[in-house]
Amino acid sequence: MSQPVPIPSTNAPARIGQGTAVEQSRAAAEVQAAVVVAQQCPRNIQAAVAQMRESCNQMFLAERAFYRYPKGGQTITGASVHLARELARCWGNVQYGLVEMRRDDDYGQSEMQAFAWDVQTNSRNSSTFIVPHRRDTKNGPQAVTDMRDIYELNTNNGARRVREAIFAILPPWFVEEAKELCNQTLKNGGGKPLAQRVADAIKAFEGIGITADRIENRLDRESGKWTEHDVAQLIVIFKSIQRGEVTAEDEFPAPRVSADELIGGKASKPAATPTD
């Protein structure tokens, strides 16, 4: 009687390379070492808060601390992954990352895991999710097959999960104070006078094709009346446009042109015919 032939599992690779085996051993040893170091060198909360405040007072971080994107006719805003990573560094004894657990080219998808782990308190947050190898375009979903494009697609999708995982293990008061300080730094503009910040903002937007009048229409006030809050909002919008989170047309719709303007204004009335 013949024995059934075992069917190999499709959820795991048929073999593990030497490099993968070495990496697995290294990762296990690194985790153990991180736990030991965290127990021997616990975080100093006062020092962590001081580092956070120092970082959030820097324009370089404040300009990247927030994101915005359109969804359902509204604009969604919040703290960015850049701020999350910096806060994890300041808090200390935190590990986080994004792992591609499995790639299935036949189905065109990757199985990913984002995680954040406070190795001192053993507080951990992780999420496993599927990233389809396709990108939404104006002509509908488009398959992504290039290796570099797949990597960037996985990274972009994973960044949001990493951000949420980090924020899930950090104290809420720590995160909220950081966001407030970053907002204040944007309003202060690094110590520059408000008039100079307004001029810099106009020049920056002109560099990406957005004229001052479109910005004024967006803010519903002339540039000479912009407030510190207005300039701070413009900085966040500009960085979001640069990162591709929103488009210039989404934030600054071009003024509609009337039919009269298209044909050069209203036709002049015909001259009156002289009468006898």
Tab-separated table of C-alpha atoms in Angstrom, residues 19-186:
chain	number	residue	atom	x	y	z
A	19	GLY	CA	22.168	34.433	5.835
A	20	THR	CA	18.571	34.084	7.100
A	21	ALA	CA	19.622	31.548	9.754
A	22	VAL	CA	22.394	33.851	10.968
A	23	GLU	CA	19.984	36.792	11.066
A	24	GLN	CA	17.457	34.796	13.093
A	25	SER	CA	20.110	33.896	15.665
A	26	ARG	CA	21.387	37.465	15.781
A	27	ALA	CA	17.861	38.861	16.246
A	28	ALA	CA	17.157	36.479	19.137
A	29	ALA	CA	20.411	37.435	20.859
A	30	GLU	CA	19.712	41.131	20.269
A	31	VAL	CA	16.283	40.881	21.890
A	32	GLN	CA	17.746	39.195	24.969
A	33	ALA	CA	20.479	41.814	25.220
A	34	ALA	CA	17.954	44.658	24.862
A	35	VAL	CA	15.892	43.324	27.759
A	36	VAL	CA	18.978	43.003	29.978
A	37	VAL	CA	20.168	46.527	29.133
A	38	ALA	CA	16.688	47.964	29.756
A	39	GLN	CA	16.562	46.374	33.198
A	40	GLN	CA	20.080	47.486	34.101
A	41	CYS	CA	19.687	50.999	32.662
A	42	PRO	CA	16.044	52.017	33.163
A	43	ARG	CA	14.915	55.242	31.549
A	44	ASN	CA	15.150	58.530	33.339
A	45	ILE	CA	11.726	60.084	32.755
A	46	GLN	CA	12.906	63.617	33.565
A	47	ALA	CA	15.752	63.268	31.059
A	48	ALA	CA	13.369	61.812	28.454
A	49	VAL	CA	11.002	64.767	28.839
A	50	ALA	CA	13.909	67.222	28.563
A	51	GLN	CA	15.099	65.535	25.350
A	52	MET	CA	11.576	65.598	23.923
A	53	ARG	CA	11.185	69.304	24.655
A	54	GLU	CA	14.548	70.099	23.103
A	55	SER	CA	13.682	68.155	19.940
A	56	CYS	CA	10.229	69.690	19.583
A	57	ASN	CA	11.726	73.174	19.814
A	58	GLN	CA	13.622	72.519	16.571
A	59	MET	CA	11.991	73.676	13.315
A	60	PHE	CA	13.455	70.695	11.458
A	61	LEU	CA	11.268	68.319	13.485
A	62	ALA	CA	8.267	70.630	13.860
A	63	GLU	CA	7.944	71.001	10.080
A	64	ARG	CA	7.710	67.212	9.744
A	65	ALA	CA	5.686	66.515	12.875
A	66	PHE	CA	2.251	66.530	11.209
A	67	TYR	CA	0.611	64.974	8.170
A	68	ARG	CA	-2.568	65.737	6.238
A	69	TYR	CA	-4.432	63.937	3.459
A	70	PRO	CA	-7.885	64.121	1.853
A	71	LYS	CA	-10.504	61.497	2.695
A	72	GLY	CA	-14.224	61.505	2.024
A	73	GLY	CA	-14.272	65.192	1.164
A	74	GLN	CA	-12.460	66.102	4.383
A	75	THR	CA	-8.825	66.685	5.338
A	76	ILE	CA	-7.386	64.312	7.928
A	77	THR	CA	-4.512	65.626	10.047
A	78	GLY	CA	-2.416	64.164	12.849
A	79	ALA	CA	1.046	63.486	14.244
A	80	SER	CA	3.420	61.944	11.700
A	81	VAL	CA	5.670	58.902	11.819
A	82	HIS	CA	8.656	61.299	11.960
A	83	LEU	CA	7.439	62.618	15.300
A	84	ALA	CA	6.665	59.090	16.531
A	85	ARG	CA	10.205	57.886	15.807
A	86	GLU	CA	11.768	60.875	17.527
A	87	LEU	CA	9.584	60.403	20.606
A	88	ALA	CA	10.537	56.720	20.747
A	89	ARG	CA	14.203	57.750	20.695
A	90	CYS	CA	13.676	60.287	23.470
A	91	TRP	CA	11.645	57.881	25.639
A	92	GLY	CA	14.331	55.212	25.356
A	93	ASN	CA	14.340	51.422	25.653
A	94	VAL	CA	11.890	51.184	22.758
A	95	GLN	CA	12.200	48.970	19.724
A	96	TYR	CA	10.002	49.357	16.655
A	97	GLY	CA	10.040	48.284	13.057
A	98	LEU	CA	8.369	46.910	9.965
A	99	VAL	CA	8.854	43.318	8.798
A	100	GLU	CA	7.862	41.714	5.518
A	101	MET	CA	6.779	38.304	6.757
A	102	ARG	CA	5.919	36.848	3.385
A	103	ARG	CA	5.699	37.953	-0.230
A	104	ASP	CA	3.351	36.182	-2.601
A	105	ASP	CA	4.036	37.158	-6.198
A	106	ASP	CA	1.358	34.767	-7.499
A	107	TYR	CA	-1.377	36.593	-5.594
A	108	GLY	CA	0.409	39.928	-5.843
A	109	GLN	CA	0.568	40.795	-2.148
A	110	SER	CA	2.881	41.046	0.849
A	111	GLU	CA	2.120	40.076	4.429
A	112	MET	CA	3.602	42.708	6.729
A	113	GLN	CA	3.942	43.264	10.452
A	114	ALA	CA	4.485	46.587	12.197
A	115	PHE	CA	5.447	46.592	15.862
A	116	ALA	CA	6.643	48.714	18.759
A	117	TRP	CA	7.942	47.274	22.015
A	118	ASP	CA	8.884	48.935	25.288
A	119	VAL	CA	11.490	46.440	26.414
A	120	GLN	CA	11.604	47.915	29.906
A	121	THR	CA	7.916	47.505	30.735
A	122	ASN	CA	7.300	44.703	28.213
A	123	SER	CA	4.493	46.740	26.664
A	124	ARG	CA	4.102	45.698	23.039
A	125	ASN	CA	1.815	46.649	20.168
A	126	SER	CA	1.832	44.984	16.760
A	127	SER	CA	-0.392	44.612	13.724
A	128	THR	CA	-0.268	42.199	10.799
A	129	PHE	CA	-1.700	43.365	7.497
A	130	ILE	CA	-1.753	42.613	3.776
A	131	VAL	CA	-0.418	45.057	1.204
A	132	PRO	CA	-1.740	44.346	-2.330
A	133	HIS	CA	0.845	44.917	-5.034
A	134	ARG	CA	-1.219	47.544	-6.802
A	135	ARG	CA	-1.565	51.287	-6.786
A	136	ASP	CA	-4.693	53.382	-7.221
A	137	THR	CA	-4.587	55.660	-10.260
A	138	LYS	CA	-7.071	57.882	-12.063
A	139	ASN	CA	-7.623	54.981	-14.478
A	140	GLY	CA	-8.274	52.457	-11.707
A	141	PRO	CA	-5.997	50.043	-9.789
A	142	GLN	CA	-2.667	49.358	-11.475
A	143	ALA	CA	-0.531	46.288	-10.733
A	144	VAL	CA	2.956	46.913	-9.307
A	145	THR	CA	5.614	44.415	-10.365
A	146	ASP	CA	8.918	46.288	-10.110
A	147	MET	CA	10.858	45.197	-7.002
A	148	ARG	CA	11.721	48.740	-5.966
A	149	ASP	CA	8.119	49.882	-6.395
A	150	ILE	CA	6.896	46.964	-4.264
A	151	TYR	CA	9.400	47.859	-1.548
A	152	GLU	CA	8.277	51.506	-1.534
A	153	LEU	CA	4.619	50.452	-1.531
A	154	ASN	CA	5.164	48.187	1.484
A	155	THR	CA	7.168	50.858	3.304
A	156	ASN	CA	4.608	53.600	2.727
A	157	ASN	CA	1.739	51.389	3.888
A	158	GLY	CA	3.735	50.180	6.873
A	159	ALA	CA	4.782	53.640	8.054
A	160	ARG	CA	1.262	54.424	9.237
A	161	ARG	CA	1.094	51.184	11.257
A	162	VAL	CA	4.512	51.777	12.783
A	163	ARG	CA	3.408	55.268	13.785
A	164	GLU	CA	0.277	53.979	15.510
A	165	ALA	CA	2.215	51.160	17.202
A	166	ILE	CA	4.719	53.622	18.679
A	167	PHE	CA	2.024	55.991	19.899
A	168	ALA	CA	0.176	53.027	21.463
A	169	ILE	CA	3.035	52.253	23.855
A	170	LEU	CA	4.064	55.815	24.706
A	171	PRO	CA	2.339	57.686	27.552
A	172	PRO	CA	-0.458	59.881	26.121
A	173	TRP	CA	0.702	62.916	28.112
A	174	PHE	CA	4.171	62.575	26.582
A	175	VAL	CA	2.770	62.545	23.035
A	176	GLU	CA	0.294	65.387	23.618
A	177	GLU	CA	2.930	67.679	25.082
A	178	ALA	CA	5.189	66.957	22.104
A	179	LYS	CA	2.441	67.851	19.628
A	180	GLU	CA	1.651	71.072	21.464
A	181	LEU	CA	5.333	72.071	21.527
A	182	CYS	CA	5.719	71.351	17.803
A	183	ASN	CA	2.673	73.494	17.075
A	184	GLN	CA	4.164	76.292	19.160
A	185	THR	CA	7.497	75.992	17.336
A	186	LEU	CA	5.717	76.317	13.994
